[in-house]
Amino acid sequence: MATLTIFGRTFIISTSSKPVIKPAVKAPTGGSTTSPSPSPVPVPLRSGLGLNLTSAIYYSGERALMNLAQGSGGWMWQASWSAPWGVLDTGRLDGTDTVKSLSPGEVAHLPLLPPEGAYGTAPVRVRCSWAGKGTLAPGGIVSAVSQGANSFEFDWAPAKNGEVMPARVTLSATDPSDPVRKIDCREKSASTTALFSPDFVQSLAGYRLVRFLDWQNVNQNATVTWATRPTLDSQDQSGARGVAVEYMVGLANEAGVDPWFTMPWNADDTYIRRFAEYVRDNLASGRVAYVEMSNEVWNYAFPVTGQARDEGLAAGLSTNSHEAMLRRYAEKSAAMHRIWTDVFKANPGRLVRVVSVQSANAWTAETVLGFRDTAQYVDAVATAPYFGGALFDDARAGWTNLDQIFAWLGADVDAAIARGVESKAIATRFGKRSIAYEGGQHILNRTNLPLLTSIQRDPRMYDLYKKYLSGWQKQVGDTMTLFNSTSPISQHGAWGLREYAGQPLAQTPKRRAAVDYNNAVY
């Protein structure tokens, strides 16, 4: 996993840095724990394009939440103004991430999500307000232009040399009996009640669904409970607990998209049931909920995979560690899907139960679907048919000629679609839909960032994506969910369809191809 240090704090970046994948080792199957493969069954398609949303954190390049103070990643702390930066002990926060008290001299900082205008050329007037008693002020390179009893305004400086300027709020005193809380920062001219940026909602136009993997932060593999979940009042919507389900369902309703949820591996049954009930009761009529257990449990780059392997071996699901891991994933998925199935039993058509397997290894799909009664609780098998991941491998490591690179990428698009066709054949044999939980280019070059940037911005990337999406539509025919909405180009990859919120469409060949595809399909 990659790390990023900002404002003196180091963050784990797992979902925006696709690691090298360790292939699963094929193991023998059979015995009482494996169900026979069924005869082919026709399944309905739900064609269209989905989109993985990037993290709701301040350095992601995307502004989704209207309240700029809810994407901080958590409070940072200094024992004094001259002391080193650290992370504020969570024991000093209440359930809504409110700082309960500060000792004299201590300072707490909350980074702000940049508004779309911060990527422009003119200052953006921001107004912050809060409840409670204490001392709160703008921090970083900004200063207040007006101050009220429980509010202040400041001008967010425009981008400099293409880099957005950071800003934060700084808490230097708070009353323990009436602490500073419900901090809300947004453009002065903005609606005071809107939950989401209108520009962000508009950017989702034409997509059939959005996957909330990075909003839910499941790759951190944290333990969650319904009692300690984030809510709309939680100050931080970007930490280990992720974004509140109220926000996710609210976005699906407002943007008119189907939501795709990833359930945390270490969530208990109460959390899963209450989450499913909230979705059932609040998702707009006509919308369909997709749900899967965790993310890429077959991928040993993520901590959940080792946990699944150990649990599978301990339970005696197989003596082969890889098969034990996959069977444990199947077992865990089926248990979670049984809960969602029960919750949606009055209207099962509003639910799509997903298992995700490795695109490059068909055995993973066979193992998961063939284990016990797992297939009975699955509607769709999802893979991630990326292209370009091996571009700079082996003899191609020193390639710099763009004509040569794009010729190779064109052939690799065909290979990715072929893997999708192979996965579809397995899913169809079990009577399941074949969809993509992630997809798009997977190009990495950690030693030549200018070259990676040139490839991503080259107009030929538009043609590659058109070929990729058209090939998927013609040969697989069901939902493709691209990864991801917005991310800057770095040594960890170039996953975003755009690099920052508000980037002109003409500068985003990948996003332009997706927009044109959506316009053609719909």
Short mmCIF file of C-alpha atoms in Angstrom, two decimals:
data_model
loop_
_atom_site.label_atom_id
_atom_site.label_comp_id
_atom_site.label_asym_id
_atom_site.label_seq_id
_atom_site.Cartn_x
_atom_site.Cartn_y
_atom_site.Cartn_z
CA MET A 1 0.00 0.00 0.00
CA ALA A 2 1.09 3.56 -0.64
CA THR A 3 1.36 6.35 1.90
CA LEU A 4 0.93 10.09 1.66
CA THR A 5 2.10 12.70 4.15
CA ILE A 6 0.15 15.98 4.31
CA PHE A 7 -0.01 18.55 7.09
CA GLY A 8 2.48 16.41 9.00
CA ARG A 9 0.24 13.33 8.95
CA THR A 10 0.82 10.07 7.08
CA PHE A 11 -2.16 8.40 5.42
CA ILE A 12 -2.50 4.90 3.97
CA ILE A 13 -3.65 5.06 0.37
CA SER A 14 -4.93 1.65 -0.50
CA THR A 15 -7.75 2.02 -3.00
CA SER A 16 -6.03 4.55 -5.24
CA SER A 17 -2.87 2.47 -5.50
CA LYS A 18 -3.55 -0.84 -7.19
CA PRO A 19 -0.78 -3.15 -5.90
CA VAL A 20 0.87 -6.04 -7.66
CA ILE A 21 -1.59 -8.90 -7.54
CA LYS A 22 -0.50 -12.26 -6.23
CA PRO A 23 -2.21 -14.89 -8.39
CA ALA A 24 -4.25 -17.49 -6.61
CA VAL A 25 -2.78 -20.99 -6.79
CA LYS A 26 -5.16 -23.52 -8.25
CA ALA A 27 -6.12 -26.13 -5.72
CA PRO A 28 -8.07 -29.36 -6.03
CA THR A 29 -11.80 -29.06 -5.60
CA GLY A 30 -14.52 -31.56 -4.86
CA GLY A 31 -15.88 -33.34 -1.83
CA SER A 32 -18.89 -32.56 0.26
CA THR A 33 -18.20 -28.85 0.49
CA THR A 34 -18.44 -28.23 -3.27
CA SER A 35 -21.66 -28.07 -5.28
CA PRO A 36 -21.76 -29.42 -8.86
CA SER A 37 -21.71 -26.89 -11.69
CA PRO A 38 -25.24 -26.23 -12.98
CA SER A 39 -26.38 -26.27 -16.58
CA PRO A 40 -26.33 -22.93 -18.44
CA VAL A 41 -29.23 -20.65 -17.51
CA PRO A 42 -30.13 -17.43 -19.39
CA VAL A 43 -29.84 -14.35 -17.20
CA PRO A 44 -31.11 -10.80 -17.75
CA LEU A 45 -28.64 -8.05 -18.58
CA ARG A 46 -28.56 -4.60 -17.04
CA SER A 47 -26.30 -2.78 -19.47
CA GLY A 48 -24.86 0.59 -18.63
CA LEU A 49 -21.87 2.23 -17.08
CA GLY A 50 -21.04 2.42 -13.38
CA LEU A 51 -18.44 4.50 -11.59
CA ASN A 52 -16.32 3.92 -8.49
CA LEU A 53 -16.25 7.11 -6.42
CA THR A 54 -12.93 8.30 -5.06
CA SER A 55 -12.43 8.89 -1.34
CA ALA A 56 -14.29 11.77 0.27
CA ILE A 57 -11.02 13.08 1.73
CA TYR A 58 -9.46 16.50 1.16
CA TYR A 59 -6.52 15.38 -0.99
CA SER A 60 -8.53 13.20 -3.41
CA GLY A 61 -9.08 15.96 -5.97
CA GLU A 62 -12.85 15.56 -5.77
CA ARG A 63 -15.35 17.58 -3.76
CA ALA A 64 -18.55 15.61 -3.18
CA LEU A 65 -19.83 16.87 0.17
CA MET A 66 -21.11 20.41 0.44
CA ASN A 67 -19.62 20.76 3.92
CA LEU A 68 -15.89 21.21 3.31
CA ALA A 69 -15.15 20.38 6.96
CA GLN A 70 -16.29 16.75 6.67
CA GLY A 71 -13.42 15.40 4.58
CA SER A 72 -10.53 15.91 6.97
CA GLY A 73 -9.47 12.33 7.64
CA GLY A 74 -9.67 13.20 11.35
CA TRP A 75 -8.38 15.82 13.75
CA MET A 76 -4.66 16.52 13.89
CA TRP A 77 -3.06 17.88 17.02
CA GLN A 78 -0.18 19.88 18.46
CA ALA A 79 0.76 20.02 22.12
CA SER A 80 1.65 23.66 21.43
CA TRP A 81 1.98 25.91 18.40
CA SER A 82 5.68 25.02 18.09
CA ALA A 83 5.29 21.28 18.76
CA PRO A 84 5.35 18.52 16.12
CA TRP A 85 2.08 17.49 14.50
CA GLY A 86 0.36 14.29 15.55
CA VAL A 87 -3.02 12.59 15.49
CA LEU A 88 -5.51 13.52 18.17
CA ASP A 89 -6.28 10.54 20.40
CA THR A 90 -9.73 9.23 19.44
CA GLY A 91 -10.48 8.85 23.15
CA ARG A 92 -10.69 12.63 23.29
CA LEU A 93 -13.51 12.68 20.75
CA ASP A 94 -17.18 11.89 21.18
CA GLY A 95 -19.24 9.77 18.78
CA THR A 96 -19.58 12.63 16.30
CA ASP A 97 -15.82 13.40 16.24
CA THR A 98 -16.27 16.45 18.45
CA VAL A 99 -13.19 17.41 20.49
CA LYS A 100 -14.37 17.08 24.09
CA SER A 101 -11.65 19.22 25.65
CA LEU A 102 -8.25 20.87 25.06
CA SER A 103 -5.58 21.64 27.61
CA PRO A 104 -4.12 25.17 27.63
CA GLY A 105 -1.73 25.60 24.70
CA GLU A 106 -3.00 22.60 22.73
CA VAL A 107 -4.19 23.09 19.16
CA ALA A 108 -6.34 20.85 16.95
CA HIS A 109 -6.53 21.16 13.17
CA LEU A 110 -9.18 20.06 10.67
CA PRO A 111 -8.14 20.10 6.97
CA LEU A 112 -10.84 21.25 4.56
CA LEU A 113 -11.96 19.76 1.27
CA PRO A 114 -11.03 22.21 -1.51
CA PRO A 115 -14.11 23.63 -3.26
CA GLU A 116 -14.20 23.32 -7.04
CA GLY A 117 -13.30 27.01 -7.33
CA ALA A 118 -10.00 26.45 -5.51
CA TYR A 119 -8.70 24.84 -8.73
CA GLY A 120 -9.46 28.05 -10.62
CA THR A 121 -7.89 31.47 -10.91
CA ALA A 122 -9.95 33.57 -8.50
CA PRO A 123 -10.35 33.46 -4.69
CA VAL A 124 -13.39 31.65 -3.26
CA ARG A 125 -15.18 33.21 -0.31
CA VAL A 126 -15.88 30.51 2.30
CA ARG A 127 -18.05 30.84 5.38
CA CYS A 128 -17.56 28.57 8.41
CA SER A 129 -20.08 28.27 11.24
CA TRP A 130 -20.37 26.06 14.30
CA ALA A 131 -22.27 25.38 17.50
CA GLY A 132 -20.81 25.51 21.01
CA LYS A 133 -18.27 27.73 22.73
CA GLY A 134 -14.58 27.98 21.95
CA THR A 135 -12.00 29.54 19.66
CA LEU A 136 -12.01 28.51 16.03
CA ALA A 137 -10.10 30.26 13.25
CA PRO A 138 -9.01 29.63 9.66
CA GLY A 139 -5.55 28.11 9.40
CA GLY A 140 -2.80 27.52 6.89
CA ILE A 141 -2.24 30.23 4.31
CA VAL A 142 -5.61 31.91 4.91
CA SER A 143 -6.88 34.40 7.46
CA ALA A 144 -10.33 35.60 8.41
CA VAL A 145 -11.84 38.48 6.48
CA SER A 146 -14.77 38.73 8.89
CA GLN A 147 -15.51 37.24 12.30
CA GLY A 148 -18.83 36.59 14.04
CA ALA A 149 -19.81 35.01 17.34
CA ASN A 150 -19.92 31.49 15.88
CA SER A 151 -18.74 32.07 12.34
CA PHE A 152 -16.00 33.53 10.19
CA GLU A 153 -15.31 34.02 6.51
CA PHE A 154 -12.09 33.69 4.54
CA ASP A 155 -10.95 33.74 0.93
CA TRP A 156 -9.60 30.44 -0.38
CA ALA A 157 -6.62 31.32 -2.57
CA PRO A 158 -6.69 30.15 -6.20
CA ALA A 159 -4.43 27.37 -7.42
CA LYS A 160 -0.77 28.19 -7.94
CA ASN A 161 1.16 26.52 -10.76
CA GLY A 162 -1.62 23.97 -11.04
CA GLU A 163 -1.52 23.05 -7.34
CA VAL A 164 -4.52 23.69 -5.13
CA MET A 165 -3.77 25.73 -2.01
CA PRO A 166 -4.57 23.94 1.30
CA ALA A 167 -6.74 25.40 4.03
CA ARG A 168 -7.91 24.20 7.43
CA VAL A 169 -9.72 25.31 10.56
CA THR A 170 -7.83 25.48 13.84
CA LEU A 171 -9.35 24.89 17.25
CA SER A 172 -7.37 26.41 20.13
CA ALA A 173 -10.00 26.37 22.90
CA THR A 174 -13.30 24.60 23.56
CA ASP A 175 -15.74 24.55 26.47
CA PRO A 176 -16.09 20.95 27.77
CA SER A 177 -19.67 21.69 28.87
CA ASP A 178 -20.58 23.15 25.45
CA PRO A 179 -17.78 22.14 23.04
CA VAL A 180 -17.30 23.44 19.53
CA ARG A 181 -19.17 21.05 17.25
CA LYS A 182 -21.10 20.79 13.96
CA ILE A 183 -18.44 22.73 12.09
CA ASP A 184 -19.77 23.62 8.63
CA CYS A 185 -17.68 25.33 5.95
CA ARG A 186 -18.98 26.02 2.45
CA GLU A 187 -18.98 28.76 -0.15
CA LYS A 188 -20.70 31.86 1.20
CA SER A 189 -23.04 31.86 -1.79
CA ALA A 190 -23.96 28.18 -1.45
CA SER A 191 -27.14 26.63 -0.11
CA THR A 192 -26.94 26.20 3.66
CA THR A 193 -28.88 22.92 3.54
CA ALA A 194 -27.45 21.09 0.50
CA LEU A 195 -25.65 17.84 1.31
CA PHE A 196 -23.78 17.50 -1.97
CA SER A 197 -21.98 19.78 -4.36
CA PRO A 198 -24.26 20.44 -7.36
CA ASP A 199 -21.23 20.16 -9.66
CA PHE A 200 -20.45 16.73 -8.24
CA VAL A 201 -24.03 15.51 -8.64
CA GLN A 202 -24.03 16.76 -12.22
CA SER A 203 -20.78 14.86 -12.90
CA LEU A 204 -22.67 11.59 -12.27
CA ALA A 205 -25.26 12.25 -14.96
CA GLY A 206 -25.65 9.28 -17.29
CA TYR A 207 -24.15 6.64 -15.02
CA ARG A 208 -26.31 3.70 -14.03
CA LEU A 209 -24.66 3.07 -10.66
CA VAL A 210 -21.92 4.25 -8.30
CA ARG A 211 -19.77 1.96 -6.17
CA PHE A 212 -18.97 3.27 -2.69
CA LEU A 213 -15.82 1.23 -2.02
CA ASP A 214 -13.61 4.20 -1.18
CA TRP A 215 -16.39 6.04 0.64
CA GLN A 216 -16.77 3.04 2.96
CA ASN A 217 -13.02 2.52 3.46
CA VAL A 218 -13.40 -1.26 3.63
CA ASN A 219 -9.81 -1.81 2.51
CA GLN A 220 -8.67 -0.69 5.96
CA ASN A 221 -10.44 -3.80 7.29
CA ALA A 222 -11.59 -2.02 10.46
CA THR A 223 -14.11 -3.40 12.94
CA VAL A 224 -17.41 -1.53 12.73
CA THR A 225 -20.64 -1.65 14.69
CA TRP A 226 -23.97 0.02 14.11
CA ALA A 227 -23.67 1.88 17.41
CA THR A 228 -20.35 3.49 16.40
CA ARG A 229 -21.08 4.06 12.70
CA PRO A 230 -20.72 7.54 11.21
CA THR A 231 -23.91 9.58 10.88
CA LEU A 232 -24.78 12.82 9.09
CA ASP A 233 -23.60 14.68 12.21
CA SER A 234 -20.16 13.04 12.21
CA GLN A 235 -17.50 15.68 11.68
CA ASP A 236 -15.27 13.31 9.73
CA GLN A 237 -16.76 11.39 6.80
CA SER A 238 -13.42 10.18 5.47
CA GLY A 239 -11.79 8.22 8.29
CA ALA A 240 -11.65 4.49 8.96
CA ARG A 241 -15.41 4.35 9.62
CA GLY A 242 -16.15 5.79 6.19
CA VAL A 243 -19.07 7.89 5.01
CA ALA A 244 -22.48 7.64 6.65
CA VAL A 245 -25.01 5.38 4.94
CA GLU A 246 -27.39 8.34 5.06
CA TYR A 247 -25.05 10.22 2.73
CA MET A 248 -24.64 7.29 0.36
CA VAL A 249 -28.35 6.61 0.01
CA GLY A 250 -29.00 10.35 -0.21
CA LEU A 251 -26.55 10.66 -3.09
CA ALA A 252 -28.08 7.71 -4.94
CA ASN A 253 -31.50 9.32 -4.64
CA GLU A 254 -30.37 12.82 -5.64
CA ALA A 255 -28.17 11.71 -8.55
CA GLY A 256 -30.60 9.04 -9.76
CA VAL A 257 -28.11 6.15 -9.65
CA ASP A 258 -28.10 2.67 -8.16
CA PRO A 259 -25.79 2.35 -5.11
CA TRP A 260 -23.20 -0.43 -4.78
CA PHE A 261 -22.21 -1.10 -1.17
CA THR A 262 -19.22 -3.09 0.15
CA MET A 263 -19.87 -4.60 3.57
CA PRO A 264 -16.90 -4.53 6.00
CA TRP A 265 -15.50 -8.01 6.67
CA ASN A 266 -15.45 -7.38 10.43
CA ALA A 267 -18.97 -5.98 10.66
CA ASP A 268 -21.32 -7.95 12.90
CA ASP A 269 -24.74 -9.23 11.83
CA THR A 270 -26.51 -6.36 13.58
CA TYR A 271 -24.58 -3.82 11.54
CA ILE A 272 -25.33 -5.67 8.28
CA ARG A 273 -29.04 -6.01 9.04
CA ARG A 274 -29.51 -2.42 10.18
CA PHE A 275 -27.57 -1.15 7.18
CA ALA A 276 -29.73 -3.22 4.83
CA GLU A 277 -32.90 -2.04 6.55
CA TYR A 278 -31.89 1.59 6.18
CA VAL A 279 -31.25 1.06 2.47
CA ARG A 280 -34.56 -0.76 2.01
CA ASP A 281 -36.53 1.96 3.78
CA ASN A 282 -34.82 5.02 2.29
CA LEU A 283 -33.59 4.19 -1.21
CA ALA A 284 -35.84 5.83 -3.79
CA SER A 285 -38.44 3.74 -5.57
CA GLY A 286 -37.05 2.27 -8.77
CA ARG A 287 -33.46 2.21 -7.53
CA VAL A 288 -31.64 -1.12 -7.09
CA ALA A 289 -29.07 -1.81 -4.36
CA TYR A 290 -25.91 -3.80 -5.20
CA VAL A 291 -24.02 -5.34 -2.29
CA GLU A 292 -20.85 -7.44 -1.89
CA MET A 293 -18.71 -8.65 1.00
CA SER A 294 -15.53 -6.55 1.36
CA ASN A 295 -13.30 -5.94 -1.67
CA GLU A 296 -10.88 -8.15 -3.61
CA VAL A 297 -10.66 -10.75 -0.90
CA TRP A 298 -8.58 -12.83 -3.32
CA ASN A 299 -5.87 -10.11 -3.44
CA TYR A 300 -3.11 -10.62 -0.86
CA ALA A 301 -2.17 -6.94 -1.05
CA PHE A 302 -5.13 -6.26 1.27
CA PRO A 303 -5.23 -7.31 4.95
CA VAL A 304 -8.65 -8.95 4.61
CA THR A 305 -7.19 -11.70 2.40
CA GLY A 306 -4.79 -12.94 5.05
CA GLN A 307 -7.61 -12.87 7.59
CA ALA A 308 -9.88 -14.87 5.28
CA ARG A 309 -7.09 -17.40 4.63
CA ASP A 310 -6.43 -17.87 8.35
CA GLU A 311 -10.14 -18.19 9.14
CA GLY A 312 -10.63 -20.69 6.31
CA LEU A 313 -7.72 -22.84 7.43
CA ALA A 314 -8.84 -22.71 11.07
CA ALA A 315 -12.33 -23.82 10.06
CA GLY A 316 -10.95 -26.70 8.01
CA LEU A 317 -12.47 -25.47 4.75
CA SER A 318 -9.39 -26.76 2.88
CA THR A 319 -5.79 -27.71 3.57
CA ASN A 320 -4.75 -25.53 0.63
CA SER A 321 -4.40 -21.95 1.90
CA HIS A 322 -5.67 -20.30 -1.30
CA GLU A 323 -8.70 -22.54 -1.57
CA ALA A 324 -9.39 -22.08 2.15
CA MET A 325 -9.33 -18.30 1.62
CA LEU A 326 -11.76 -18.43 -1.31
CA ARG A 327 -14.10 -20.83 0.44
CA ARG A 328 -14.12 -18.62 3.52
CA TYR A 329 -14.99 -15.67 1.26
CA ALA A 330 -17.82 -17.72 -0.25
CA GLU A 331 -19.06 -18.70 3.22
CA LYS A 332 -18.87 -15.13 4.52
CA SER A 333 -20.55 -13.73 1.40
CA ALA A 334 -23.42 -16.20 1.60
CA ALA A 335 -23.99 -15.39 5.28
CA MET A 336 -24.10 -11.66 4.55
CA HIS A 337 -26.33 -12.12 1.50
CA ARG A 338 -28.77 -14.22 3.49
CA ILE A 339 -29.33 -11.23 5.76
CA TRP A 340 -29.88 -8.83 2.86
CA THR A 341 -32.14 -11.41 1.17
CA ASP A 342 -34.30 -11.59 4.29
CA VAL A 343 -34.48 -7.81 4.62
CA PHE A 344 -35.51 -7.41 0.94
CA LYS A 345 -37.77 -10.47 0.83
CA ALA A 346 -40.85 -8.35 0.05
CA ASN A 347 -39.19 -6.88 -3.03
CA PRO A 348 -36.19 -9.02 -4.09
CA GLY A 349 -35.97 -7.29 -7.45
CA ARG A 350 -34.50 -4.24 -5.73
CA LEU A 351 -31.40 -6.20 -4.66
CA VAL A 352 -28.38 -7.46 -6.61
CA ARG A 353 -26.16 -9.80 -4.57
CA VAL A 354 -22.57 -9.77 -5.82
CA VAL A 355 -19.45 -11.89 -5.37
CA SER A 356 -16.19 -10.53 -6.80
CA VAL A 357 -13.43 -12.75 -8.13
CA GLN A 358 -10.11 -12.43 -9.96
CA SER A 359 -10.44 -11.54 -13.63
CA ALA A 360 -7.20 -13.27 -14.63
CA ASN A 361 -7.96 -16.52 -12.80
CA ALA A 362 -11.20 -18.30 -13.70
CA TRP A 363 -10.61 -20.88 -10.97
CA THR A 364 -11.50 -18.26 -8.35
CA ALA A 365 -15.01 -17.94 -9.77
CA GLU A 366 -15.45 -21.71 -9.98
CA THR A 367 -14.31 -22.14 -6.38
CA VAL A 368 -16.51 -19.41 -4.90
CA LEU A 369 -19.69 -20.26 -6.81
CA GLY A 370 -19.21 -24.01 -6.33
CA PHE A 371 -18.83 -23.88 -2.56
CA ARG A 372 -21.83 -25.25 -0.65
CA ASP A 373 -24.97 -23.13 -1.32
CA THR A 374 -23.17 -19.88 -2.13
CA ALA A 375 -24.58 -19.73 -5.67
CA GLN A 376 -28.13 -19.65 -4.29
CA TYR A 377 -27.40 -16.27 -2.73
CA VAL A 378 -25.64 -14.66 -5.69
CA ASP A 379 -27.13 -12.70 -8.59
CA ALA A 380 -23.96 -11.38 -10.23
CA VAL A 381 -20.30 -12.36 -10.51
CA ALA A 382 -18.00 -9.35 -10.73
CA THR A 383 -14.44 -9.09 -12.03
CA ALA A 384 -11.99 -6.25 -12.74
CA PRO A 385 -10.90 -6.58 -16.40
CA TYR A 386 -8.24 -3.85 -16.39
CA PHE A 387 -5.93 -3.25 -19.34
CA GLY A 388 -2.40 -1.88 -19.44
CA GLY A 389 -1.13 -3.26 -16.15
CA ALA A 390 1.80 -5.05 -17.77
CA LEU A 391 2.77 -2.21 -20.11
CA PHE A 392 6.17 -1.56 -18.57
CA ASP A 393 6.98 -5.13 -17.57
CA ASP A 394 10.13 -6.97 -18.64
CA ALA A 395 11.48 -5.92 -22.06
CA ARG A 396 9.01 -3.03 -22.22
CA ALA A 397 10.38 -1.36 -19.09
CA GLY A 398 12.27 1.28 -21.03
CA TRP A 399 9.63 2.06 -23.64
CA THR A 400 9.01 5.77 -24.22
CA ASN A 401 7.66 5.89 -27.79
CA LEU A 402 3.98 6.77 -27.52
CA ASP A 403 3.10 5.22 -30.89
CA GLN A 404 4.60 1.91 -29.72
CA ILE A 405 2.90 2.22 -26.32
CA PHE A 406 -0.58 2.88 -27.71
CA ALA A 407 -0.26 0.05 -30.24
CA TRP A 408 0.48 -2.34 -27.37
CA LEU A 409 -2.36 -0.91 -25.27
CA GLY A 410 -4.82 -1.44 -28.11
CA ALA A 411 -3.94 -5.13 -28.19
CA ASP A 412 -4.19 -5.36 -24.41
CA VAL A 413 -7.72 -3.94 -24.54
CA ASP A 414 -8.65 -6.95 -26.68
CA ALA A 415 -7.04 -9.26 -24.10
CA ALA A 416 -8.98 -7.63 -21.26
CA ILE A 417 -12.28 -8.08 -23.10
CA ALA A 418 -11.38 -11.70 -23.80
CA ARG A 419 -10.96 -12.25 -20.05
CA GLY A 420 -14.37 -10.68 -19.57
CA VAL A 421 -15.87 -13.13 -22.05
CA GLU A 422 -14.26 -16.05 -20.20
CA SER A 423 -15.69 -14.81 -16.89
CA LYS A 424 -19.11 -14.37 -18.50
CA ALA A 425 -19.12 -17.99 -19.64
CA ILE A 426 -18.58 -19.19 -16.07
CA ALA A 427 -21.20 -16.83 -14.64
CA THR A 428 -23.73 -17.87 -17.30
CA ARG A 429 -23.15 -21.54 -16.54
CA PHE A 430 -24.19 -20.81 -12.95
CA GLY A 431 -27.11 -18.66 -14.10
CA LYS A 432 -25.56 -15.38 -12.91
CA ARG A 433 -24.92 -11.97 -14.41
CA SER A 434 -21.33 -11.09 -15.31
CA ILE A 435 -20.40 -7.52 -14.39
CA ALA A 436 -17.26 -5.48 -13.66
CA TYR A 437 -16.71 -4.08 -10.18
CA GLU A 438 -13.72 -2.10 -11.48
CA GLY A 439 -12.23 -1.48 -14.88
CA GLY A 440 -10.29 0.81 -17.18
CA GLN A 441 -6.56 1.37 -17.61
CA HIS A 442 -4.11 0.07 -15.01
CA ILE A 443 -0.88 1.72 -16.15
CA LEU A 444 1.88 2.20 -13.59
CA ASN A 445 5.28 3.81 -14.05
CA ARG A 446 6.92 4.75 -10.75
CA THR A 447 10.18 5.97 -12.37
CA ASN A 448 8.87 8.17 -15.21
CA LEU A 449 5.94 10.28 -14.04
CA PRO A 450 6.12 12.67 -17.05
CA LEU A 451 5.70 9.70 -19.39
CA LEU A 452 2.75 8.35 -17.39
CA THR A 453 1.18 11.81 -17.48
CA SER A 454 1.66 12.07 -21.25
CA ILE A 455 -0.01 8.70 -21.79
CA GLN A 456 -3.01 9.61 -19.65
CA ARG A 457 -3.54 12.97 -21.32
CA ASP A 458 -2.91 11.77 -24.87
CA PRO A 459 -6.00 12.05 -27.13
CA ARG A 460 -5.51 8.40 -28.08
CA MET A 461 -6.60 7.44 -24.56
CA TYR A 462 -10.08 8.54 -25.63
CA ASP A 463 -9.99 6.06 -28.52
CA LEU A 464 -8.75 3.28 -26.23
CA TYR A 465 -11.63 3.82 -23.82
CA LYS A 466 -14.15 3.92 -26.65
CA LYS A 467 -12.78 0.61 -27.92
CA TYR A 468 -12.76 -0.85 -24.41
CA LEU A 469 -16.30 0.18 -23.54
CA SER A 470 -17.68 -0.78 -26.94
CA GLY A 471 -15.96 -4.17 -26.80
CA TRP A 472 -17.33 -4.84 -23.32
CA GLN A 473 -20.83 -3.84 -24.38
CA LYS A 474 -20.82 -6.04 -27.49
CA GLN A 475 -19.13 -9.11 -26.04
CA VAL A 476 -20.18 -9.11 -22.36
CA GLY A 477 -23.16 -6.79 -22.41
CA ASP A 478 -23.69 -6.09 -18.72
CA THR A 479 -22.58 -3.33 -16.33
CA MET A 480 -19.01 -2.03 -16.44
CA THR A 481 -17.99 -0.01 -13.35
CA LEU A 482 -14.96 2.17 -14.08
CA PHE A 483 -12.31 2.99 -11.48
CA ASN A 484 -12.45 5.83 -10.53
CA SER A 485 -14.18 9.19 -10.68
CA THR A 486 -11.33 11.58 -9.78
CA SER A 487 -7.68 11.14 -8.79
CA PRO A 488 -4.47 13.06 -9.47
CA ILE A 489 -1.72 11.40 -11.52
CA SER A 490 1.11 10.16 -9.31
CA GLN A 491 3.70 7.43 -8.95
CA HIS A 492 0.89 5.30 -7.51
CA GLY A 493 -1.13 5.41 -10.73
CA ALA A 494 -3.58 7.52 -12.68
CA TRP A 495 -6.93 6.04 -11.75
CA GLY A 496 -9.20 9.03 -12.16
CA LEU A 497 -11.30 9.73 -15.22
CA ARG A 498 -10.34 13.29 -14.37
CA GLU A 499 -7.52 14.70 -12.24
CA TYR A 500 -9.48 17.22 -10.18
CA ALA A 501 -13.00 18.53 -9.69
CA GLY A 502 -14.03 20.98 -12.37
CA GLN A 503 -11.33 19.95 -14.83
CA PRO A 504 -12.47 20.90 -18.36
CA LEU A 505 -13.91 17.92 -20.21
CA ALA A 506 -11.61 18.55 -23.18
CA GLN A 507 -8.61 17.85 -20.93
CA THR A 508 -9.97 14.48 -19.75
CA PRO A 509 -9.90 11.91 -22.58
CA LYS A 510 -10.98 9.02 -20.35
CA ARG A 511 -13.92 10.92 -18.87
CA ARG A 512 -14.89 12.29 -22.28
CA ALA A 513 -15.07 8.74 -23.64
CA ALA A 514 -17.28 7.71 -20.69
CA VAL A 515 -19.57 10.71 -21.21
CA ASP A 516 -19.89 9.98 -24.93
CA TYR A 517 -20.53 6.31 -24.19
CA ASN A 518 -23.29 7.21 -21.73
CA ASN A 519 -24.86 9.58 -24.25
CA ALA A 520 -24.82 6.86 -26.90
CA VAL A 521 -26.21 4.13 -24.63
CA TYR A 522 -28.95 6.25 -23.12
#
